Coordinates of C-alpha atoms and ligand atoms in Angstrom, one line a residue:
M6 CA 108.3 -85.3 -89.1
Q7 CA 109.0 -87.9 -86.5
S8 CA 106.1 -88.4 -84.0
G9 CA 106.6 -86.3 -80.9
Q10 CA 108.7 -83.7 -82.8
L11 CA 107.3 -80.3 -83.2
P12 CA 107.2 -78.6 -86.7
K13 CA 110.1 -76.2 -87.0
A14 CA 110.5 -72.8 -88.7
K15 CA 113.3 -70.4 -89.3
I16 CA 113.0 -66.6 -89.3
Y17 CA 116.0 -64.7 -90.8
L18 CA 116.4 -61.1 -89.9
D19 CA 118.9 -58.7 -91.4
T20 CA 119.1 -55.1 -90.4
N21 CA 120.6 -54.3 -93.8
R22 CA 117.7 -55.8 -95.7
T23 CA 115.0 -53.2 -95.2
I24 CA 111.7 -52.3 -96.9
G25 CA 111.2 -48.7 -95.8
T26 CA 110.4 -46.4 -92.9
I27 CA 107.3 -47.4 -91.0
S28 CA 105.0 -44.3 -91.1
P29 CA 103.6 -43.8 -87.5
L30 CA 100.3 -42.8 -89.2
V31 CA 99.7 -46.5 -90.0
F32 CA 98.7 -46.7 -86.4
S33 CA 95.6 -44.5 -86.7
G34 CA 91.9 -44.8 -86.0
F35 CA 88.5 -43.6 -87.3
I36 CA 85.5 -42.1 -85.6
E37 CA 82.3 -41.8 -87.6
H38 CA 78.9 -40.4 -86.6
M39 CA 77.5 -43.9 -86.7
G40 CA 75.8 -45.8 -84.0
R41 CA 77.4 -45.1 -80.6
A42 CA 80.9 -44.2 -81.8
V43 CA 80.6 -40.5 -81.0
Y44 CA 77.6 -40.3 -78.6
E45 CA 77.9 -42.8 -75.7
G46 CA 81.3 -43.6 -77.1
I47 CA 83.9 -40.8 -76.9
Y48 CA 81.3 -38.1 -75.9
D49 CA 78.7 -38.5 -73.2
P50 CA 78.2 -35.6 -70.8
S51 CA 75.7 -37.8 -68.8
S52 CA 78.3 -40.5 -68.1
P53 CA 79.8 -40.7 -64.6
H54 CA 83.2 -40.8 -66.4
A55 CA 82.7 -37.5 -68.4
G56 CA 85.0 -34.6 -68.0
T57 CA 83.8 -31.0 -68.2
N58 CA 84.1 -31.2 -72.0
G59 CA 81.8 -34.2 -72.1
L60 CA 84.6 -36.6 -73.2
R61 CA 84.7 -39.9 -71.3
A62 CA 87.9 -40.2 -69.3
D63 CA 87.8 -44.0 -69.3
V64 CA 87.5 -44.2 -73.1
L65 CA 90.3 -41.6 -73.5
A66 CA 92.5 -43.7 -71.3
A67 CA 91.9 -46.8 -73.4
L68 CA 92.5 -44.9 -76.6
R69 CA 95.7 -43.4 -75.3
E70 CA 97.0 -46.9 -74.6
L71 CA 96.5 -47.7 -78.3
N72 CA 98.7 -44.8 -79.1
Y73 CA 96.7 -43.7 -82.3
R74 CA 98.7 -41.2 -84.3
A75 CA 95.7 -39.8 -86.3
I76 CA 92.0 -40.1 -86.2
R77 CA 89.8 -39.8 -89.3
Y78 CA 86.5 -38.0 -88.9
P79 CA 83.5 -37.5 -89.3
G80 CA 82.8 -40.4 -91.7
G81 CA 82.4 -42.8 -93.5
N82 CA 79.1 -42.8 -95.4
F83 CA 77.9 -40.1 -92.9
L84 CA 80.3 -37.6 -94.4
S85 CA 78.6 -37.6 -97.8
G86 CA 75.5 -35.9 -96.3
Y87 CA 77.2 -33.9 -93.6
R88 CA 76.9 -30.0 -93.4
W89 CA 79.9 -29.0 -91.3
L90 CA 78.3 -25.7 -90.3
D91 CA 75.6 -27.7 -88.4
G92 CA 78.3 -28.9 -86.0
V93 CA 79.9 -25.6 -84.9
G94 CA 78.9 -22.7 -82.7
P95 CA 76.5 -22.6 -79.7
R96 CA 75.2 -26.0 -79.0
D97 CA 71.6 -24.9 -78.4
R98 CA 71.4 -23.5 -82.0
R99 CA 72.7 -26.6 -83.7
P100 CA 70.0 -28.4 -85.7
R101 CA 68.8 -32.0 -85.2
R102 CA 68.9 -33.6 -88.6
R103 CA 68.1 -36.9 -90.2
D104 CA 71.3 -38.8 -91.2
L105 CA 70.3 -40.6 -94.3
A106 CA 73.4 -42.9 -94.3
W107 CA 72.6 -44.7 -91.1
Q108 CA 68.9 -43.7 -90.8
S109 CA 69.6 -42.1 -87.4
V110 CA 69.0 -38.7 -85.8
E111 CA 72.1 -36.5 -85.6
T112 CA 71.9 -34.0 -82.8
N113 CA 75.1 -32.2 -83.9
Q114 CA 76.1 -31.7 -80.2
F115 CA 79.6 -33.0 -81.2
G116 CA 81.3 -31.3 -84.3
T117 CA 84.6 -30.1 -85.6
N118 CA 85.8 -28.1 -82.6
E119 CA 84.8 -30.9 -80.1
F120 CA 86.7 -33.3 -82.4
M121 CA 89.8 -31.1 -82.2
E122 CA 89.5 -31.2 -78.3
F123 CA 89.2 -35.0 -78.5
C124 CA 92.3 -35.3 -80.7
K125 CA 94.3 -33.1 -78.3
A126 CA 93.2 -35.3 -75.4
I127 CA 94.6 -38.4 -77.0
N128 CA 97.5 -36.7 -78.7
A129 CA 96.5 -37.7 -82.2
E130 CA 96.5 -35.7 -85.4
P131 CA 93.0 -34.8 -86.8
M132 CA 92.3 -36.2 -90.3
L133 CA 89.2 -34.4 -91.6
G134 CA 86.9 -35.5 -94.5
V135 CA 85.2 -33.0 -96.8
N136 CA 81.8 -33.9 -98.2
M137 CA 82.0 -34.8 -101.9
G138 CA 78.5 -36.2 -102.0
T139 CA 76.0 -33.4 -101.3
G140 CA 78.8 -31.0 -100.5
T141 CA 80.2 -28.4 -102.9
I142 CA 83.8 -27.6 -103.6
Q143 CA 83.1 -24.2 -102.0
E144 CA 82.0 -25.8 -98.7
A145 CA 85.1 -28.0 -98.7
A146 CA 87.3 -24.9 -99.1
D147 CA 85.3 -23.0 -96.5
L148 CA 86.0 -25.8 -94.0
V149 CA 89.8 -25.4 -94.6
E150 CA 89.5 -21.7 -94.0
Y151 CA 87.5 -22.3 -90.9
C152 CA 90.1 -24.7 -89.5
N153 CA 93.4 -23.4 -90.8
A154 CA 93.2 -19.7 -91.7
P155 CA 94.3 -16.9 -89.3
P156 CA 91.5 -14.6 -88.1
G157 CA 90.6 -11.7 -90.5
T158 CA 88.1 -13.3 -92.9
L159 CA 84.6 -14.8 -92.6
Y160 CA 85.1 -18.4 -91.6
A161 CA 88.3 -17.9 -89.7
D162 CA 86.6 -15.2 -87.7
L163 CA 83.6 -17.6 -87.1
R164 CA 86.0 -20.1 -85.6
A165 CA 87.4 -17.3 -83.3
Q166 CA 83.9 -16.4 -82.3
H167 CA 83.3 -20.1 -81.5
G168 CA 86.1 -19.9 -79.0
Y169 CA 89.2 -20.9 -81.1
P170 CA 91.2 -17.8 -82.2
E171 CA 94.2 -20.0 -83.0
P172 CA 93.9 -22.0 -86.2
H173 CA 93.5 -25.8 -85.7
G174 CA 96.2 -26.5 -88.3
V175 CA 94.6 -29.6 -89.7
K176 CA 97.2 -31.3 -92.0
Y177 CA 95.4 -34.4 -93.3
W178 CA 92.2 -34.1 -95.4
C179 CA 90.1 -36.8 -97.2
L180 CA 88.4 -35.8 -100.4
G181 CA 85.1 -37.6 -99.7
N182 CA 84.4 -41.1 -98.8
E183 CA 83.8 -44.3 -100.9
M184 CA 82.5 -42.2 -103.8
D185 CA 82.7 -45.3 -106.0
G186 CA 79.9 -47.0 -104.0
P187 CA 76.3 -46.8 -105.4
W188 CA 75.2 -46.7 -101.7
Q189 CA 77.1 -43.5 -101.2
I190 CA 75.0 -40.3 -100.9
G191 CA 75.8 -38.4 -104.1
H192 CA 77.8 -41.3 -105.6
L193 CA 79.8 -40.3 -108.7
D194 CA 81.5 -42.3 -111.4
A195 CA 85.3 -42.1 -111.4
A196 CA 85.6 -39.3 -114.0
A197 CA 83.0 -37.1 -112.3
Y198 CA 84.5 -37.7 -108.9
G199 CA 88.1 -37.1 -110.2
A200 CA 87.1 -33.8 -111.7
K201 CA 85.3 -32.7 -108.5
A202 CA 88.0 -33.9 -106.2
R203 CA 90.7 -32.1 -108.3
E204 CA 88.8 -28.8 -108.2
A205 CA 88.1 -29.1 -104.4
A206 CA 91.8 -30.0 -103.8
K207 CA 92.9 -26.9 -105.7
M208 CA 90.7 -24.6 -103.7
M209 CA 91.6 -26.3 -100.4
R210 CA 95.3 -25.9 -101.1
W211 CA 94.9 -22.3 -102.1
H212 CA 93.7 -21.7 -98.5
D213 CA 96.6 -23.7 -97.1
P214 CA 99.3 -25.1 -99.3
S215 CA 100.7 -27.2 -96.5
I216 CA 97.8 -29.6 -96.3
Q217 CA 98.0 -33.3 -97.4
L218 CA 95.2 -34.7 -99.4
V219 CA 93.8 -38.3 -99.6
L220 CA 91.9 -39.2 -102.8
C221 CA 89.0 -41.8 -102.6
G222 CA 90.1 -45.1 -104.0
S223 CA 87.9 -48.2 -104.5
S224 CA 85.9 -49.1 -101.4
G225 CA 87.0 -52.7 -101.8
C226 CA 88.7 -55.0 -104.2
M227 CA 85.3 -56.7 -104.8
M228 CA 83.9 -53.6 -106.5
P229 CA 83.2 -54.1 -110.2
T230 CA 84.8 -50.8 -111.0
Y231 CA 88.1 -51.8 -109.2
P232 CA 90.9 -51.0 -110.2
E233 CA 89.7 -48.8 -113.1
W234 CA 88.1 -46.4 -110.7
D235 CA 91.5 -46.0 -109.1
R236 CA 93.3 -45.4 -112.4
I237 CA 90.8 -42.9 -113.7
A238 CA 90.6 -40.9 -110.4
L239 CA 94.4 -40.9 -110.0
E240 CA 95.0 -39.8 -113.6
L241 CA 92.8 -36.8 -113.0
C242 CA 94.2 -35.8 -109.6
W243 CA 97.8 -37.1 -109.4
E244 CA 99.5 -33.7 -109.0
Q245 CA 96.9 -32.5 -106.4
V246 CA 96.9 -35.4 -104.0
D247 CA 99.4 -37.2 -101.6
Y248 CA 97.6 -40.4 -100.8
H249 CA 95.1 -42.8 -102.4
S250 CA 92.6 -44.5 -100.1
M251 CA 91.8 -48.2 -99.8
H252 CA 89.1 -49.8 -97.7
Y253 CA 88.5 -53.5 -96.8
Y254 CA 86.4 -55.3 -94.3
A255 CA 87.4 -58.9 -93.6
S256 CA 84.9 -61.7 -93.1
N257 CA 84.7 -65.3 -92.0
S258 CA 81.0 -65.5 -92.8
D259 CA 81.4 -69.0 -94.4
G260 CA 83.1 -70.4 -91.3
D261 CA 86.3 -71.4 -93.2
T262 CA 88.8 -70.6 -90.5
D263 CA 91.8 -72.0 -92.3
S264 CA 91.3 -69.7 -95.2
Y265 CA 90.3 -66.8 -93.0
L266 CA 93.6 -67.1 -91.1
A267 CA 95.5 -66.8 -94.4
L268 CA 93.7 -63.5 -95.4
S269 CA 97.0 -61.5 -95.4
V270 CA 97.5 -63.1 -98.8
E271 CA 94.4 -61.1 -100.1
F272 CA 95.5 -57.9 -98.3
E273 CA 98.9 -58.1 -100.0
N274 CA 97.3 -58.8 -103.4
F275 CA 95.1 -55.7 -102.9
V276 CA 98.2 -53.6 -102.1
D277 CA 100.2 -55.1 -105.0
T278 CA 97.5 -54.2 -107.5
L279 CA 97.1 -50.6 -106.3
T280 CA 100.9 -50.2 -106.2
G281 CA 100.9 -51.2 -109.9
V282 CA 98.2 -48.6 -110.6
L283 CA 100.2 -45.9 -108.8
R284 CA 103.3 -46.8 -110.8
Y285 CA 101.3 -46.8 -114.1
V286 CA 99.7 -43.5 -113.5
K287 CA 102.9 -41.8 -112.3
A288 CA 104.6 -43.0 -115.6
K289 CA 101.6 -42.1 -117.8
N290 CA 101.3 -38.6 -116.3
R291 CA 105.1 -38.2 -116.7
S292 CA 105.2 -37.1 -113.0
Q293 CA 108.1 -36.7 -110.7
K294 CA 106.0 -37.0 -107.5
D295 CA 104.8 -40.0 -105.6
V296 CA 101.4 -40.8 -104.2
Y297 CA 101.2 -43.3 -101.3
L298 CA 98.4 -45.6 -100.0
S299 CA 96.1 -44.6 -97.1
W300 CA 94.3 -47.8 -95.9
D301 CA 91.9 -45.6 -94.1
E302 CA 89.2 -48.2 -93.4
W303 CA 90.2 -51.7 -92.4
N304 CA 88.8 -54.1 -89.9
V305 CA 86.9 -57.4 -89.4
W306 CA 83.2 -56.8 -90.0
Y307 CA 80.7 -59.6 -90.8
K308 CA 78.9 -60.6 -87.6
A309 CA 77.0 -57.4 -86.9
T310 CA 75.7 -56.7 -90.4
A311 CA 71.9 -57.4 -90.2
P312 CA 69.6 -54.6 -91.4
S313 CA 69.2 -53.5 -87.7
D314 CA 73.0 -53.1 -87.5
L315 CA 73.0 -50.7 -90.4
Q316 CA 69.8 -48.7 -90.0
G317 CA 69.1 -46.8 -86.8
G318 CA 65.3 -46.5 -87.1
W319 CA 65.7 -42.7 -86.7
A320 CA 67.0 -43.0 -83.1
E321 CA 69.8 -41.0 -81.6
A322 CA 73.0 -43.0 -81.1
P323 CA 71.4 -46.4 -81.9
H324 CA 73.4 -49.6 -81.3
L325 CA 74.8 -50.2 -84.8
S326 CA 77.4 -52.8 -85.9
E327 CA 78.7 -53.5 -82.4
E328 CA 80.8 -56.4 -83.6
V329 CA 82.2 -58.7 -80.9
Y330 CA 85.8 -59.8 -81.8
N331 CA 87.2 -63.3 -81.1
L332 CA 90.6 -64.8 -81.1
E333 CA 90.7 -65.6 -84.8
D334 CA 89.7 -62.0 -85.6
A335 CA 92.6 -60.8 -83.4
L336 CA 95.0 -63.0 -85.4
V337 CA 93.7 -61.6 -88.7
V338 CA 94.2 -58.0 -87.3
A339 CA 97.7 -58.9 -86.3
Q340 CA 98.5 -60.2 -89.9
W341 CA 97.0 -57.0 -91.3
M342 CA 99.4 -55.0 -89.3
N343 CA 102.2 -57.3 -90.5
V344 CA 101.2 -56.3 -94.0
F345 CA 101.5 -52.6 -93.0
L346 CA 105.1 -53.3 -92.1
R347 CA 105.9 -55.6 -95.0
R348 CA 104.5 -52.9 -97.4
A349 CA 105.9 -49.9 -95.4
D350 CA 107.4 -48.6 -98.6
V351 CA 103.9 -47.7 -100.0
I352 CA 101.4 -47.8 -97.1
K353 CA 101.8 -44.5 -95.2
I354 CA 98.4 -44.1 -93.4
A355 CA 96.1 -46.8 -92.0
C356 CA 93.0 -46.1 -89.9
L357 CA 91.3 -48.9 -88.0
A358 CA 87.5 -48.6 -88.6
Q359 CA 86.4 -47.8 -86.1
A360 CA 87.7 -46.6 -82.7
V361 CA 84.8 -47.0 -80.2
N362 CA 81.6 -49.2 -80.1
T363 CA 80.9 -49.3 -83.9
I364 CA 83.0 -52.2 -85.4
S365 CA 85.6 -51.4 -82.7
P366 CA 88.1 -52.9 -80.3
I367 CA 86.6 -50.8 -77.4
H368 CA 83.0 -51.3 -76.2
T369 CA 81.3 -49.0 -73.7
T370 CA 78.4 -49.4 -71.3
R371 CA 77.3 -46.5 -69.1
D372 CA 79.9 -47.4 -66.5
A373 CA 82.5 -49.6 -68.1
V374 CA 84.9 -50.1 -71.0
L375 CA 85.4 -53.5 -72.4
K376 CA 88.5 -54.3 -74.5
H377 CA 87.9 -56.8 -77.3
T378 CA 90.5 -59.3 -78.4
T379 CA 91.6 -57.1 -81.3
Y380 CA 92.6 -54.3 -78.9
Y381 CA 95.8 -56.1 -78.0
P382 CA 97.5 -56.7 -81.4
I383 CA 96.8 -53.0 -82.2
M384 CA 98.3 -51.9 -78.9
L385 CA 101.4 -54.1 -79.3
F386 CA 102.1 -53.0 -82.8
S387 CA 101.5 -49.3 -82.2
R388 CA 103.7 -49.2 -79.2
L389 CA 106.5 -51.5 -80.4
A390 CA 106.9 -51.2 -84.2
S391 CA 108.9 -48.2 -85.3
G392 CA 111.8 -47.1 -87.4
L393 CA 112.5 -49.4 -90.4
A394 CA 110.6 -52.4 -91.6
L395 CA 112.8 -55.4 -92.2
D396 CA 112.5 -57.7 -95.2
V397 CA 112.2 -60.9 -93.2
A398 CA 112.8 -64.3 -94.8
V399 CA 110.7 -67.1 -93.3
K400 CA 111.0 -70.8 -93.8
S401 CA 107.8 -72.2 -92.4
P402 CA 105.8 -75.4 -92.8
L403 CA 102.8 -75.0 -95.0
Y404 CA 99.1 -75.8 -94.4
Q405 CA 96.2 -76.2 -96.8
T406 CA 93.6 -73.6 -97.4
Q407 CA 90.6 -73.8 -99.6
K408 CA 90.7 -70.3 -100.9
F409 CA 94.5 -69.6 -101.3
G410 CA 96.1 -73.0 -101.7
D411 CA 99.1 -74.0 -99.5
K412 CA 100.3 -71.2 -97.3
P413 CA 103.0 -70.8 -94.6
L414 CA 101.8 -71.5 -91.0
L415 CA 103.7 -68.4 -89.9
D416 CA 103.0 -64.8 -90.9
V417 CA 105.8 -62.5 -89.8
S418 CA 107.0 -58.9 -89.8
A419 CA 109.8 -57.1 -88.0
S420 CA 111.0 -53.6 -87.2
Y421 CA 114.3 -52.0 -86.3
D422 CA 114.7 -48.6 -84.7
E423 CA 118.2 -47.4 -84.4
E424 CA 117.2 -44.1 -82.7
R425 CA 115.2 -45.8 -80.0
G426 CA 117.6 -48.7 -79.8
T427 CA 114.8 -51.2 -80.0
G428 CA 113.4 -53.7 -82.5
G429 CA 110.2 -55.8 -82.8
V430 CA 109.4 -59.2 -84.3
F431 CA 105.7 -59.9 -84.8
I432 CA 104.7 -63.6 -85.5
V433 CA 101.3 -65.2 -86.1
N434 CA 101.0 -68.9 -85.9
R435 CA 98.0 -69.7 -88.1
S436 CA 97.9 -73.4 -87.1
R437 CA 94.8 -74.5 -85.2
T438 CA 96.5 -77.5 -83.7
E439 CA 100.3 -77.3 -84.0
S440 CA 102.8 -75.6 -81.8
I441 CA 105.8 -74.5 -83.8
E442 CA 109.4 -74.3 -82.7
A443 CA 110.8 -71.2 -84.3
E444 CA 114.5 -70.3 -84.5
L445 CA 115.2 -66.6 -85.1
V446 CA 118.5 -65.9 -86.8
W447 CA 119.9 -62.3 -87.0
Q448 CA 122.2 -62.3 -90.1
A449 CA 123.8 -58.9 -89.5
L450 CA 123.6 -56.8 -86.4
A451 CA 122.0 -58.9 -83.6
P452 CA 120.2 -57.5 -80.6
R453 CA 122.0 -57.5 -77.2
Q454 CA 119.0 -59.1 -75.6
I455 CA 115.3 -59.9 -75.9
N456 CA 113.7 -57.4 -73.6
A457 CA 110.2 -58.9 -73.5
V458 CA 108.0 -61.4 -75.2
Y459 CA 104.2 -61.0 -75.3
Q460 CA 101.8 -63.8 -76.4
L461 CA 98.1 -63.7 -77.3
A462 CA 96.8 -67.3 -77.7
G463 CA 94.0 -69.7 -77.0
D464 CA 92.7 -73.0 -78.1
D465 CA 89.3 -71.8 -79.3
P466 CA 89.4 -69.5 -82.3
K467 CA 85.9 -68.3 -81.4
A468 CA 86.8 -67.3 -77.8
F469 CA 86.0 -63.7 -77.0
N470 CA 86.1 -61.2 -74.1
S471 CA 82.9 -60.1 -72.4
L472 CA 81.9 -57.9 -69.5
D473 CA 81.6 -61.1 -67.4
N474 CA 84.9 -62.4 -68.5
P475 CA 86.9 -59.4 -69.8
N476 CA 90.4 -61.1 -69.6
R477 CA 89.7 -64.4 -71.5
I478 CA 91.9 -63.4 -74.4
V479 CA 94.7 -61.0 -73.3
P480 CA 98.4 -61.1 -74.0
V481 CA 100.6 -62.6 -71.4
S482 CA 104.3 -62.0 -70.8
V483 CA 106.5 -65.0 -71.5
N484 CA 110.0 -65.4 -70.2
P485 CA 112.3 -63.9 -72.8
P486 CA 114.7 -66.4 -74.4
V487 CA 118.4 -65.8 -74.0
M488 CA 120.4 -64.9 -77.1
D489 CA 122.8 -67.6 -78.2
D490 CA 125.2 -65.7 -80.4
K491 CA 122.8 -64.5 -83.1
H492 CA 120.1 -67.0 -82.5
V493 CA 117.1 -67.6 -80.2
S494 CA 114.5 -70.3 -80.1
L495 CA 110.9 -69.8 -79.3
L496 CA 107.8 -71.9 -78.9
L497 CA 104.8 -70.6 -80.8
P498 CA 101.6 -72.1 -79.6
P499 CA 98.7 -72.8 -82.0
L500 CA 96.4 -69.9 -82.8
S501 CA 98.9 -67.4 -81.4
F502 CA 100.4 -64.0 -81.9
T503 CA 103.8 -63.5 -80.4
V504 CA 105.8 -60.2 -80.2
L505 CA 109.4 -60.0 -79.3
E506 CA 110.8 -56.7 -78.1
T507 CA 114.5 -56.5 -78.6
R508 CA 117.2 -54.2 -77.3
L509 CA 119.9 -53.4 -79.7
Ligands
AHR19 O1 82.9 -47.9 -91.2 C1 81.6 -48.2 -91.6 C2 81.3 -47.8 -93.0 O2 82.0 -48.7 -93.9 C3 81.8 -46.4 -93.5 O3 80.8 -45.5 -93.2 C4 81.9 -46.6 -95.0 O4 82.9 -45.8 -95.5 C5 82.2 -48.1 -95.1 O5 81.4 -48.7 -96.1

C-alpha cells in the first residue's frame, strides 16, 4: 500500500447466490424474572410511565422500535424452579417466594397472563418455557392446556376465570433451560434430560399438536459435555422437537480487543459444529424431518458478573447484571447478527438475552429510558434485514489476532427481499485505526438506488452512552452513494458498522 492510500476491499453480491430465507424470529428477545427485567423494567405500576395494566409505555415504545418478533419467558435459570400456578389468578393471592436461581424474592405480581398482554403490546409472539428442573411433565402439559385449550376442562376453565376465555394460542415452547449446567436447579445428564423432555413434549403436543418445541442444547461451547450433550438429547427427542437451543455470552475480559472484534469466527464454529450434530442425528435416526437451531440466549456479558451481580440478597427486583455496553460490544453484536444471516439456512430463532435492564440494550430509571450502544445494530438489522440472505463474497485486507490468527478486517452480510422491493448490506469494519474504501459490486440484479446509509462509529472502542450523554454512540445517516452501473464505493471508518438500505 502506498502511503496516503486507503486499504481497499471488494464486496460481491449476487441475488442468485442465496443462503436461505431469513427467519423473522431471529430478531427476538428474552425476558427473565431476573434483577429488574420484569419489575422496574417492563412492569412497574408505580412508574409515572405506567399504563393501567402496569406496563411502562416508554419501555414498550423502545421495544417496539426494536421490532422483536418473539419474546422468550420466564427464564433462564429462574424457569427451573418456577411454579407457573403461582403467577396466575388474583394478584392478592399470589405467593411471595424465594427464587433460588438469583437469590431474590419473587412477588409473582407478573405472570403468564401479564406476559401475554406484554407480547400483544409490542406485537411479538410469546415463547414460553416449561420447568424441566423441579417441574414435572404433568405441570408442563397443564400449562399448555391453560394457555391453548378451549374452555371446558380444568386448566382452560381456570384461564377463563382469570379473565381470558379465548386461548392464548402460544406456538413456541422451550423444554427447560440449560439443563446441561450443574448450576441449574434440577440439572440432569443428557440421557435423563432427553427422556424427560421427550415425554413432556409428547404430552404437550397431545394437548396442542400445532405447537413448536425447542430442545435444550449445550449452554455454551465451553461446556465439557458439549457437543455430546447435544447428540444424546437430540437422538432421544428428534421426532418430537423442531429446534435445538444454543447459548453463548461473549466476553472481552482479557482486554484483547483485536481478538474480541473477530468473535464471529467463534460464533460460526459453534454453528458449524451443531449443524454437523444435527446432520449426524438426522442420518442416524433415519429421519425425514429437520431440526433447526434456536440461538435463544446470546449477548455480550462479562463486566457485570461479580457475585453481587448474580445474587440478589433476597431483595425484590435487585440490580443484577446491568451491563453497560460500549462501541466494541455493539460491533460484536452486529457481527453476531451477520452470522444469523450468513447461517440463515439453519438458525431460525435467536433471542437477545435479555430485553430490559438485565444484560440488556435498554436501561430504565424511574423516569427515563437509556439506549445502550447495542440497541442500534439490533434495531437496524431487525428493521432492514428480510427475505433471503445472500452468500456474499468479500475480498478484504487481513489483520492479526492473537486468538484466531489473521482475519479479514470486514465482516459482512446481506439480504434481498423481492416482495418488499428492498435489500440490505451490513458491514463491520473491525480495524481500530484504518478507514477502508469498499467497492460493492452487484453481479446479477443491481438495485436501482441506495436509499439510505446508516453508520455507527467512534474512535474509542470503550465509548458508551449514559444518562448524561445518551447520544455518544448512535447511528448517523450518511449521504447515500450514487450507483455507477452495478457498483458503488463507500468509505468505512475504523471501528464502524455501516448499513446500506437498497431499493430494487
Ligand atoms: O440470561 C441470564 C442467564 O444466563 C440465564 O438465566 C441462563 O439461562 C444463562 O446462564
